[in-house]
XYZ file of C-alpha atoms in Angstrom:
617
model
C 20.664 -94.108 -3.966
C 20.221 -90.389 -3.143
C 18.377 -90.059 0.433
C 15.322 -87.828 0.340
C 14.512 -84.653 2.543
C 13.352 -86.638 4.852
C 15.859 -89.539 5.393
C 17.161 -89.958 8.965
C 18.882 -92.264 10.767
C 16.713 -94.564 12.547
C 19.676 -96.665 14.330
C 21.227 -93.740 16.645
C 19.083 -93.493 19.794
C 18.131 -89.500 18.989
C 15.190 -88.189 20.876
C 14.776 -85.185 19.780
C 11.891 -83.762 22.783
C 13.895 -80.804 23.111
C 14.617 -78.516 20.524
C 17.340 -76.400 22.143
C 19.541 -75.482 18.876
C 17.394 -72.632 18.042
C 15.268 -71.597 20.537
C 16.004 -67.747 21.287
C 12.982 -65.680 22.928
C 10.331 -65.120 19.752
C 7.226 -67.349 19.806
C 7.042 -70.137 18.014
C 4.750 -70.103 15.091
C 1.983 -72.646 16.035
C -0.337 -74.925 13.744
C -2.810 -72.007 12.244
C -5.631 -71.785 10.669
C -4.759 -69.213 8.642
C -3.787 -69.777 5.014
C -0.258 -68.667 3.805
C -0.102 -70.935 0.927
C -3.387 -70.994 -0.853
C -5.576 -73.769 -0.354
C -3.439 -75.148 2.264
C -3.320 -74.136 6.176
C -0.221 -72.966 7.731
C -0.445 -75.838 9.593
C 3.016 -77.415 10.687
C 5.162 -74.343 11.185
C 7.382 -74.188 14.334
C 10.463 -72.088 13.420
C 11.807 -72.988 17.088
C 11.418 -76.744 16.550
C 15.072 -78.029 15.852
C 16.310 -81.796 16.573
C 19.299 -82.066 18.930
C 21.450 -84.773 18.339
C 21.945 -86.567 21.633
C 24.705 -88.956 21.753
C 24.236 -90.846 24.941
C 21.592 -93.525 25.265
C 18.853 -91.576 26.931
C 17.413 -95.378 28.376
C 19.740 -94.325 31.217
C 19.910 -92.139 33.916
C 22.385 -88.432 33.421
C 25.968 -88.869 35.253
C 26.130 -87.796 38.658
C 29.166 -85.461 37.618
C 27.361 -83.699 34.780
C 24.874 -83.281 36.834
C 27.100 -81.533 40.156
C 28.896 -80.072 37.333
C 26.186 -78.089 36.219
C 24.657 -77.211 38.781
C 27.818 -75.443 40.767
C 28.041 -73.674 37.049
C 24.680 -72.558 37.565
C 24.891 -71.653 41.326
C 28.032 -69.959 40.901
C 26.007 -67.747 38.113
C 23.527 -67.048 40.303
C 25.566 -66.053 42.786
C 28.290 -63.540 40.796
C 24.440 -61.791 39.559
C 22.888 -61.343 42.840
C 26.066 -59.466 44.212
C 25.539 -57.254 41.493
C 22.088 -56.638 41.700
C 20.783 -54.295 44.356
C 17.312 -56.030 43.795
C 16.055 -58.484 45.952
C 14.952 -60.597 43.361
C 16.386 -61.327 40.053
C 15.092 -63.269 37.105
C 17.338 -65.995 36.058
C 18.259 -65.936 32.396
C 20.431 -69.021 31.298
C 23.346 -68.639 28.359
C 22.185 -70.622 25.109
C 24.911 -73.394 26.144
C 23.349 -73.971 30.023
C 20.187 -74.240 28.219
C 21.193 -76.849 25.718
C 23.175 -78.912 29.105
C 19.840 -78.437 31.398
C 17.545 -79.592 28.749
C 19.709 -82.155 28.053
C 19.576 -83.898 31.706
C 15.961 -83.146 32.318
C 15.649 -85.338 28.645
C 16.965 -87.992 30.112
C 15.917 -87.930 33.490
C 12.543 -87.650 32.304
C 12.767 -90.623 29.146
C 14.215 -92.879 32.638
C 11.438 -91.615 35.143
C 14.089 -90.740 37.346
C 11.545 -87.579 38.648
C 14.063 -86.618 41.698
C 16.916 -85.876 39.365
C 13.881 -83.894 36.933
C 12.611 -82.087 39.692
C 16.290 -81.212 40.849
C 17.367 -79.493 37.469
C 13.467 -77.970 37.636
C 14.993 -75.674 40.119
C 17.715 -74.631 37.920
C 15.566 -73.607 34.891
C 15.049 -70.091 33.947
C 11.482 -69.423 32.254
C 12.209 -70.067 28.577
C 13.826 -73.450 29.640
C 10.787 -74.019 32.133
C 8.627 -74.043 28.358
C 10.778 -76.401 26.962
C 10.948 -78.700 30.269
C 7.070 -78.797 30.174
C 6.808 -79.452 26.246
C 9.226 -82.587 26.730
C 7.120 -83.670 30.121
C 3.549 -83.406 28.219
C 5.088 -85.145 24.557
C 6.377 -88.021 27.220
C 2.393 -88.755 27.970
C 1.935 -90.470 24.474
C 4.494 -93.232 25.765
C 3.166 -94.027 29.393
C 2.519 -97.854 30.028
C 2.157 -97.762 33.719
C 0.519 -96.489 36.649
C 3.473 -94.883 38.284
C 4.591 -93.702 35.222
C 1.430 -91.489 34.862
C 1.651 -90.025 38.621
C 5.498 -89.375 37.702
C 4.422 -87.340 34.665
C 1.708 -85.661 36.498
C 3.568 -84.737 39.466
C 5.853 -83.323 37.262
C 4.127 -80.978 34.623
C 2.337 -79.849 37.899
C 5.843 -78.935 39.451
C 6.846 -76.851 35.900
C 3.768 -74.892 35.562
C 4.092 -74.257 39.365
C 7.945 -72.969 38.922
C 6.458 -70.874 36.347
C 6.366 -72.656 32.659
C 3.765 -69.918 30.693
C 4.020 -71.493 26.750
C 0.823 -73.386 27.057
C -0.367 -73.171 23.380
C 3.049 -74.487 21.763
C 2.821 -77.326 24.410
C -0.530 -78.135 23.145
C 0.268 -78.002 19.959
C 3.258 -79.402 19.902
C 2.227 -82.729 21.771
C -1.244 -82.537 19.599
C 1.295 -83.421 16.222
C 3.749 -85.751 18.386
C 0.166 -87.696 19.352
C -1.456 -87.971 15.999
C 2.806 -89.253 14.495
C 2.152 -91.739 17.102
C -1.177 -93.322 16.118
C -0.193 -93.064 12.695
C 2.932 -94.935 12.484
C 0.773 -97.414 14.942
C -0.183 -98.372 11.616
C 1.157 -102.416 10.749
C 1.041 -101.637 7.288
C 5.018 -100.198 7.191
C 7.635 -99.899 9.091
C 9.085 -96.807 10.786
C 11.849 -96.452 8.428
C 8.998 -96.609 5.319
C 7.048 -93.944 7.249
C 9.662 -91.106 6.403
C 9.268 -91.970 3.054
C 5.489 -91.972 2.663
C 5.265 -88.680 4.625
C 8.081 -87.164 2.377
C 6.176 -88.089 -0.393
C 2.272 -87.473 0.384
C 3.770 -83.737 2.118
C 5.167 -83.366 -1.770
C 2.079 -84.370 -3.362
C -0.282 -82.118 -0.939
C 1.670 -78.786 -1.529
C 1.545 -79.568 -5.470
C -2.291 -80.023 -5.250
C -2.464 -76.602 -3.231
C -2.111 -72.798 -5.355
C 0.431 -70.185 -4.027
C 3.659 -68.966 -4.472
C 6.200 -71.390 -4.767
C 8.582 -69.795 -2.926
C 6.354 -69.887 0.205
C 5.378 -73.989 -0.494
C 9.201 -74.844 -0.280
C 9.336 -72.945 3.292
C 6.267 -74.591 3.914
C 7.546 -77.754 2.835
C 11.259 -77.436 4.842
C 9.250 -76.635 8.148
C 6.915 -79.515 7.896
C 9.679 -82.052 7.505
C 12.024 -80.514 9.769
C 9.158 -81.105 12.602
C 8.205 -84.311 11.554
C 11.294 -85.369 11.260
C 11.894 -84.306 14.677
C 8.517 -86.026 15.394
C 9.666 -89.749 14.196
C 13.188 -89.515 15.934
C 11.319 -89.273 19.063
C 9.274 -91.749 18.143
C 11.854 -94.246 16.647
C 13.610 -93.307 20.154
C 10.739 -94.546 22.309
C 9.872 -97.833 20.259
C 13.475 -99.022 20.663
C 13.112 -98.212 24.214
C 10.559 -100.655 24.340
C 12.154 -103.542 22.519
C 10.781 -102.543 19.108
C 13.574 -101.790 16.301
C 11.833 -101.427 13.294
C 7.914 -101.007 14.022
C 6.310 -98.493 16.527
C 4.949 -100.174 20.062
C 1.511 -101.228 19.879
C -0.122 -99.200 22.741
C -3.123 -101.399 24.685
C -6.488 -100.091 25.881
C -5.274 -99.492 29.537
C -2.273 -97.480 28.087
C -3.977 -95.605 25.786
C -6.284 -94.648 29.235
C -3.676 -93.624 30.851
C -1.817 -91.263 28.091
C -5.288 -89.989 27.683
C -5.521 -89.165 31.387
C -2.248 -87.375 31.866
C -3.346 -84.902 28.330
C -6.727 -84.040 30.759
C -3.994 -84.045 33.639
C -2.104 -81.080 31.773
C -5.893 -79.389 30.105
C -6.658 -79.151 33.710
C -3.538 -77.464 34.891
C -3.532 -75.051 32.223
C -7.175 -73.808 32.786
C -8.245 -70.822 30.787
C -4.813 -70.050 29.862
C -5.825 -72.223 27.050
C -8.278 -70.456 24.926
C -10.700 -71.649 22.023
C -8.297 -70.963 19.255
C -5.449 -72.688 20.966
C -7.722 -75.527 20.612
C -8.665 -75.205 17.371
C -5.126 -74.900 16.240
C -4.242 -77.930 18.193
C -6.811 -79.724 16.823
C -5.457 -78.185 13.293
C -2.295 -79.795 14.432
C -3.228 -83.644 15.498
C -5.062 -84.148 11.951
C -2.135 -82.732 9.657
C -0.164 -85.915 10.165
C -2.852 -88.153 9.358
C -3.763 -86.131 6.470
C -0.188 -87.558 4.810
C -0.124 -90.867 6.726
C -3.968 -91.813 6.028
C -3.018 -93.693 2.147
C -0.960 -95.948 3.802
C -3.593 -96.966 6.808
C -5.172 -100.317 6.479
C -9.260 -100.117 5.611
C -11.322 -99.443 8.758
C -7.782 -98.435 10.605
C -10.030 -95.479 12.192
C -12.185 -98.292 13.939
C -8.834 -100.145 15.318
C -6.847 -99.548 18.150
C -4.014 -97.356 16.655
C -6.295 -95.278 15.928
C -8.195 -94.708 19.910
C -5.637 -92.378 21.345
C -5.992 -89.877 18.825
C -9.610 -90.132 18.517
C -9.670 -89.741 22.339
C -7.333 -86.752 21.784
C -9.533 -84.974 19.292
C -12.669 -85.482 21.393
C -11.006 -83.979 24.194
C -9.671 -80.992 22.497
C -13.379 -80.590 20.992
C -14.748 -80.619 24.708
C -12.027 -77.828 25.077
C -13.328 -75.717 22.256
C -11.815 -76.705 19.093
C -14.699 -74.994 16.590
C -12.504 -76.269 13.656
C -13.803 -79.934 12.607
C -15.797 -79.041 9.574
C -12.997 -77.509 7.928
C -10.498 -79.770 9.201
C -13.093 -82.616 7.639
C -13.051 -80.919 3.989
C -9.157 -80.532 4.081
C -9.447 -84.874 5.014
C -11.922 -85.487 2.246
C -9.601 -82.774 -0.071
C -6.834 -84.799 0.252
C -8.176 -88.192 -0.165
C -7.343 -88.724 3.733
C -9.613 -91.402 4.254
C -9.381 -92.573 7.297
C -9.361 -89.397 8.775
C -12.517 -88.338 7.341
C -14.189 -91.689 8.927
C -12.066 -90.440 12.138
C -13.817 -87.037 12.545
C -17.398 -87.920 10.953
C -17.579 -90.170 14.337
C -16.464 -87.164 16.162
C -18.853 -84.747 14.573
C -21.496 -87.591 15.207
C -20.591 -87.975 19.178
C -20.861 -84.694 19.892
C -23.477 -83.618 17.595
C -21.346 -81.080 15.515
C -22.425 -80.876 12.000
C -19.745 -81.689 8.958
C -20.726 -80.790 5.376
C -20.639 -83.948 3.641
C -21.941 -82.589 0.286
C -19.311 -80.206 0.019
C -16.848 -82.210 1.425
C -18.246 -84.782 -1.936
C -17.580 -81.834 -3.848
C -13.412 -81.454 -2.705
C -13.130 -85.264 -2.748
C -14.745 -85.708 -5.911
C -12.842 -83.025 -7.767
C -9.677 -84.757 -6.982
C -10.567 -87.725 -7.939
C -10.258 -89.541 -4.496
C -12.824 -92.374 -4.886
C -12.188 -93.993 -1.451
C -12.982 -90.965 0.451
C -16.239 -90.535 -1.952
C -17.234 -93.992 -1.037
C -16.484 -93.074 2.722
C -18.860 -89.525 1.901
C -21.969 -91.276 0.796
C -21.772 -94.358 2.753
C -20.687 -93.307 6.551
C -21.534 -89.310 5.799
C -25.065 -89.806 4.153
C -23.594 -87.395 1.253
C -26.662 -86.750 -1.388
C -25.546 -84.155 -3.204
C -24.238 -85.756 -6.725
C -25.691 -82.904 -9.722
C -22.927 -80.320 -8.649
C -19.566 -82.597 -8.252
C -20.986 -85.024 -11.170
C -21.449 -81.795 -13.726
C -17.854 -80.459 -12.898
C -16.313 -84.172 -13.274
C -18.305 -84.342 -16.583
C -16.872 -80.782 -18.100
C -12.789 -81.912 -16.594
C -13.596 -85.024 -18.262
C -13.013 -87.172 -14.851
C -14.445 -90.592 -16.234
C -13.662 -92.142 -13.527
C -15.706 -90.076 -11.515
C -18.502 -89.626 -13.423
C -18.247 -93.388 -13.536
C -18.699 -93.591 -10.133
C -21.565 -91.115 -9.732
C -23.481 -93.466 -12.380
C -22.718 -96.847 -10.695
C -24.351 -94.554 -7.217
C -27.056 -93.578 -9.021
C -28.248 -90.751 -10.295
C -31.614 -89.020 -11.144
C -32.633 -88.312 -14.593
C -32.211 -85.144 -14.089
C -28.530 -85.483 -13.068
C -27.365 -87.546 -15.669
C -29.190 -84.884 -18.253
C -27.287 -82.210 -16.804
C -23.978 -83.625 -16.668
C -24.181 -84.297 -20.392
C -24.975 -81.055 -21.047
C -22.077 -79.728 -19.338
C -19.868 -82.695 -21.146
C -21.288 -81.251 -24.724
C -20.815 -77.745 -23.735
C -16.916 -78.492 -23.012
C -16.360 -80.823 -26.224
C -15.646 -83.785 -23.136
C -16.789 -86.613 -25.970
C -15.908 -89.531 -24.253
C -17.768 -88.584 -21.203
C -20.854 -87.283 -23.577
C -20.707 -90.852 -25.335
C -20.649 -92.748 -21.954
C -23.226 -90.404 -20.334
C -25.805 -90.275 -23.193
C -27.051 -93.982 -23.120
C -27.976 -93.268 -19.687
C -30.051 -90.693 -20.070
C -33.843 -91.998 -20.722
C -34.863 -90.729 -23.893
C -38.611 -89.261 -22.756
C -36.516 -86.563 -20.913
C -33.916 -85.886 -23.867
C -36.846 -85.502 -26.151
C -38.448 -83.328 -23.896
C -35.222 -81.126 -23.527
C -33.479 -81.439 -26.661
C -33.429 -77.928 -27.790
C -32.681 -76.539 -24.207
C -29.811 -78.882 -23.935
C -28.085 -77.744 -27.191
C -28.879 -74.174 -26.419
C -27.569 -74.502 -23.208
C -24.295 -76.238 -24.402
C -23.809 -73.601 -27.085
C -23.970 -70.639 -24.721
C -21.109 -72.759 -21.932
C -19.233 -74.385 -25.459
C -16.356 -71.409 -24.779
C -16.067 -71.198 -28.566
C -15.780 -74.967 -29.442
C -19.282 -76.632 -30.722
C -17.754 -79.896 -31.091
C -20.255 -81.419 -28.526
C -22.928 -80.001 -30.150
C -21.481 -81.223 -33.286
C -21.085 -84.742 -31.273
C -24.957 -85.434 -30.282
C -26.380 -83.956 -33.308
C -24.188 -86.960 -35.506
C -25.043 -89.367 -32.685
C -28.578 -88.929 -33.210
C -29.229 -88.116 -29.783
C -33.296 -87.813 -30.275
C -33.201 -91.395 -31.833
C -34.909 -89.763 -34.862
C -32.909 -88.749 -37.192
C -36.119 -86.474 -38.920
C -36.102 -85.109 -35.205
C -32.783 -84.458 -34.416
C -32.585 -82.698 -38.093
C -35.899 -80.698 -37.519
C -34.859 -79.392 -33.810
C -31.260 -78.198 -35.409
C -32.827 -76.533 -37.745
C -35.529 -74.945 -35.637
C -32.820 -73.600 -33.335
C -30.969 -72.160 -36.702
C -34.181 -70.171 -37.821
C -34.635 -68.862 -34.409
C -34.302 -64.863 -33.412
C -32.429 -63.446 -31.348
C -34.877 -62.680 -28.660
C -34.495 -63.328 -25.491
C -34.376 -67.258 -24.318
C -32.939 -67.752 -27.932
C -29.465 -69.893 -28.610
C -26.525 -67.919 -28.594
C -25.445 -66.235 -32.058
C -22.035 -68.300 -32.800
C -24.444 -71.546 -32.268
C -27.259 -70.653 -34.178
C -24.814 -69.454 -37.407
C -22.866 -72.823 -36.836
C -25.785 -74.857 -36.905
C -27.415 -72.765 -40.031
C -24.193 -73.780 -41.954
C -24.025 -77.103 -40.893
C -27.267 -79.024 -39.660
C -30.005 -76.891 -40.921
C -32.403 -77.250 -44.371
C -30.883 -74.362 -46.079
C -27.456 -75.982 -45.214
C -29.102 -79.142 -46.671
C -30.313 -77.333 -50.016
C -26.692 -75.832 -50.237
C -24.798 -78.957 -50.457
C -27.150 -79.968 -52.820
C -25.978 -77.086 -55.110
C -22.651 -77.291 -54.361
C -22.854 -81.205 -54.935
C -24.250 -80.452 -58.606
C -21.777 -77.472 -59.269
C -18.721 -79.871 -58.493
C -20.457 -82.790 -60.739
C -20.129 -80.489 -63.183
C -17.022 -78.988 -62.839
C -15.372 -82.800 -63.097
C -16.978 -83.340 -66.022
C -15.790 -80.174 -67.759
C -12.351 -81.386 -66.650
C -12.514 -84.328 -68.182
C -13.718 -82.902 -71.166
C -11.243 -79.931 -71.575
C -8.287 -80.570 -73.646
C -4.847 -79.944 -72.582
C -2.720 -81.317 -69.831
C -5.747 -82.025 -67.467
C -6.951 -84.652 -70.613
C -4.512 -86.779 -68.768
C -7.767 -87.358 -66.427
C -9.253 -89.310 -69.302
C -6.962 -91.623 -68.999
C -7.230 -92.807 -65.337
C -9.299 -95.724 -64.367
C -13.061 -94.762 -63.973
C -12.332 -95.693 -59.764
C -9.858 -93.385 -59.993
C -11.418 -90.727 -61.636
C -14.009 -91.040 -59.331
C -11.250 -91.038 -56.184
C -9.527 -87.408 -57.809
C -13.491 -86.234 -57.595
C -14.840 -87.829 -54.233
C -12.635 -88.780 -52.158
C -11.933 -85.787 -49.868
C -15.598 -85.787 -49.535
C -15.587 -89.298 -48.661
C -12.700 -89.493 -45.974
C -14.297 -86.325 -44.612
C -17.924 -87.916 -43.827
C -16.042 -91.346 -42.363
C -13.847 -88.949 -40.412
C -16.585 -87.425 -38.660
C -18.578 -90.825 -37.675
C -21.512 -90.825 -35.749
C -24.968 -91.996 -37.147
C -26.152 -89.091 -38.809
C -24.035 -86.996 -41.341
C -24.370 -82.832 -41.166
C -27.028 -81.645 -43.503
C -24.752 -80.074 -45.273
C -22.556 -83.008 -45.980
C -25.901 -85.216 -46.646
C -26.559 -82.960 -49.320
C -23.558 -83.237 -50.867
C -23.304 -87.114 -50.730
C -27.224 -87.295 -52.081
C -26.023 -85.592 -55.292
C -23.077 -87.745 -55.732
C -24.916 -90.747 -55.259
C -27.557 -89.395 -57.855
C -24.769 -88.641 -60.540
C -22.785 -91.846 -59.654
C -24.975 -94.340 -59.253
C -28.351 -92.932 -60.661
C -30.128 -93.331 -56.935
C -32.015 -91.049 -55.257
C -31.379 -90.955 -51.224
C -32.687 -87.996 -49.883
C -34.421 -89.582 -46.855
C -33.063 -88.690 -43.284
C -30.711 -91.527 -41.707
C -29.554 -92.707 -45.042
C -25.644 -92.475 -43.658
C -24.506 -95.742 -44.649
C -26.146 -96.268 -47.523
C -24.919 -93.034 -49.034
C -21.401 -93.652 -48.017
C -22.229 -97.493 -49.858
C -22.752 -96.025 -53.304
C -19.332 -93.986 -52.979
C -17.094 -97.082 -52.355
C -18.610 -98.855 -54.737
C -17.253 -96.706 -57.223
C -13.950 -95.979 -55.373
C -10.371 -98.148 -55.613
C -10.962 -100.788 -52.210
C -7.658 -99.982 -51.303
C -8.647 -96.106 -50.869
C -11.363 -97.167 -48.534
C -11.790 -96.923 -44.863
C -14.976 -98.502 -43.466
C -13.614 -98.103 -39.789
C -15.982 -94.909 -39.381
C -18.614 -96.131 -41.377
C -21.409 -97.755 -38.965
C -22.469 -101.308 -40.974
């Protein structure tokens, strides 16, 4: 089988916490909240982010030699510039190779706790490497299970900052992702190896639900996986570490604590050099994993304990100035990422932000995502049904509008959404949605809902075609007498639009009704004069009365089954009361006579020409 994108070996022990393959100088591109794909954040987009394959087992401690080794390489350096410099002080600037050894040892000095050895090669790192030594410190926090484990860390994110690390914001960000990967593949519902899958797939799914260029979704799409794929190495690397092979490590309450403590540790350090968008964006950056992960969580996994270390992460980067929930919350509810919207509507509710839960009905709704709706209206108070139940009504989202109905909806609402069902020819919904409207309020309405349906129809009356033949008034002398009274009208303003009033005044008005009575008598007649002529049409003569009847009636009569419904056009009821007076020498020119009309025609058609499918006995 061919692997995906995404497919990576979960048996070698490759941490990837330092991505030293392509780091060069330039600023990594954090988590933004700008939009370069529309409809879709930036989000995941660190061009320096690249996994490094590490070969030993990082569960033990760097050699002694490599260790010596490097550092006389690095001394010696050192040295050979200083003798060259006439400057007191120089600014060390490591080869790309020194880099890639230091980071190397200070990985695995740091994944063994062996701080002496991490504080040793400290000393050795030149400023860019100092960045990368504090991003591997601070993504180490999300794995701490003891005590001295969190004063090691500590200690030593103090001692990097102090040696002059400066790349707070990718650090943030970068550990804000690593966190949120954690929780989420905390989740017992798949294993680690099923994770890469699901997140290959629900990545795919969200940049084909977004608008933009293509060309910039398939960047999009190769940075997201290349740091997430990062992302679960280290992560796979850790929960083997621990004794788990396939599934991630089940942090406990005290752990959790203390992972939680060591993130404040680092907030603290950093200081202002943190600002309010760096927390924002970090913020951006610990929801965009559980934005793909959430359809796999378990129900109420936001109320469990995989889920309390990045809850406790997003509270604290609120307390920091994140401004960014709301929209973070719409993206959730967007998406269908139900569990995170439950996640940050008890964040919004602790610290008294306010979330728009309507509109966030409105994205959820849209797509169809009927858990999250559920989540809206039940945990988010969400009220606002007319808008999102009108727009699933004219895309013809029965589900939705299923949904809405079950929720219920005020008269008002459900009048509406058929409306905007007829005026977009959406006839399943507008057969489903019209029992449910009480019929005081259609009667009330009935002209301003065809008028109104006509001017959004876009060019198709079909769904004004649809209620008229359903007898939506109940009546069929009303529903005829409100068609026609909308057919007579002016053009003044308030009236119907022109195409609607023309259509109706062919089809459902009295003239229309007085015309198919003089067409009906005019084709009577011009059979009969067939029949009569000689020639080749005498042939006629000869044909079974049924089927002489068929050659004369039956387009007229497939055409009026065809159409079904409980009421025929006026136009078409004129016709069929003149047939049924020349036929069958009855006279049934009352309003609603559908059936019995179509009843005189097959009894004087073959019964192997009929079709009594549309015909409502």
């Amino acid at each position: 089988m061919e692997k995906s994108a995404l497919d990576i070996d979960m048996e070698v022990p490759q941490c990837s916490e330092i991505e030293m393959m392509e780091m060069g100088t330039s600023e990594a591109e954090p988590f933004s909240s700008d939009k370069n794909v529309e409809g879709c954040h930036s989000n995941v987009i660190f061009s320096r982010e690249a996994p490094l394959v590490i070969k030993e087992d990082l569960n033990t401690s760097p050699c002694n030699c490599s260790v010596e080794k490097l550092k006389s390489k690095l001394a010696a350096s050192a040295s050979a510039s200083a003798s060259a410099s006439d400057k007191g002080k120089i600014e060390r600037k490591l080869c790309r190779q020194d880099r890639i050894e230091l980071g190397r040892l200070f990985q695995g000095a740091v994944s063994s706790h062996d701080w002496e050895l991490a504080d040793s090669l400290v000393v050795l790192a030149d400023p860019q490497t100092l960045n990368d030594a504090l991003c591997i410190s601070l993504d180490s926090i999300w794995f701490l299970s003891k005590q001295e484990e969190l004063y090691g860390v500590n200690g030593m994110i103090k001692r990097i900052i102090d040696s002059g690390a400066y790349d707070f914001t990718r650090a943030a960000l970068r550990t804000s992702f690593l966190a949120s990967c954690v929780s989420a593949c905390q989740s017992r519902t798949m294993s680690l190896a099923e994770t890469v899958t699901v997140m290959s797939q629900r990545l795919s799914e969200r940049l084909q639900e977004c608008n933009g260029d293509e060309v910039l979704k398939a960047e999009a799409s190769a940075k997201v996986q290349k740091f997430t794929e990062w992302a679960l190495k280290c992560i796979s690397f850790h929960s083997r570490s621990q004794g788990n092979t396939d599934r991630v490590f089940q942090s406990s309450a005290v752990e959790i604590q203390l992972q939680l403590s060591a993130f404040k540790n680092f907030l603290e350090l950093a200081g202002n050099r943190l600002s309010g968008r760096d927390f924002s964006e970090a913020f951006d950056a610990a929801c965009f994993p559980l934005t793909l992960f959430s359809s796999t969580f378990d129900h109420s996994w936001a109320s469990g304990a995989s889920a309390t270390a990045v809850q406790g992460l997003l509270d604290i980067l609120v307390d920091g100035g994140a401004d960014n929930v709301n929209q973070c919350f719409l993206e959730a509810s967007r998406f269908g990422s139900t569990e995170l919207v439950r996640i940050l509507l008890q964040i919004a509710q602790r610290n008294s932000l306010d979330v728009d839960a309507d509109l966030a009905l409105g994205f959820a709704s849209h797509y169809g995502k009927i858990a999250t709706m559920e989540c809206l209206v039940e945990e988010g108070n969400a009220t606002a049904f007319l808008g999102p139940l009108m727009r699933a009504a004219e895309r013809g989202s029965m589900t939705v509008v299923q949904w809405f109905i079950q929720k219920g909806c005020r008269e008002m609402e459900l009048c509406l959404a058929l409306t905007a069902a007829t005026s977009t020819s959406q006839l399943s919904i507008a057969a489903h949605l019209l029992p449910q409207v009480p019929h005081h309020v259609i009667t009330a309405l009935a002209p301003e809902i065809l008028k109104a349906a006509g001017e959004r129809s876009g060019g198709s009356l079909d769904g004004v075609a649809f209620l008229l033949r359903a007898d939506f008034l109940a009546d069929p002398a009303a529903t005829y007498a409100v068609a026609d009274v909308i057919a007579r009208s002016s053009g003044e303003e308030g009236a119907a639009t022109p195409e609607l009033r023309a259509f109706l005044r062919e089809h459902w008005s009295e003239e229309a009704y007085l015309d198919g009575l003089r067409l009906g008598e005019l084709h009577f007649l011009n059979v009969v004069r067939i029949l009569k002529r000689g020639g080749l049409e005498s042939c006629l003569r000869d044909l079974p009365g049924p089927l002489q009847v068929a050659v004369a009636y039956l387009p007229l009569y497939r055409e009026c089954v065809g159409r079904g419904g409980k009421l025929l056009s006026q136009r078409h009821r004129g016709l069929l009361v003149e047939a049924s007076r020349r036929l069958g020498g009855v006279v049934l020119d009352e309003p609603g006579q559908r059936r019995e009309l179509l009843a005189v025609l097959e009894q004087h058609l073959p019964p192997f020409l009929l079709d009594r499918a549309g015909v409502d006995y």
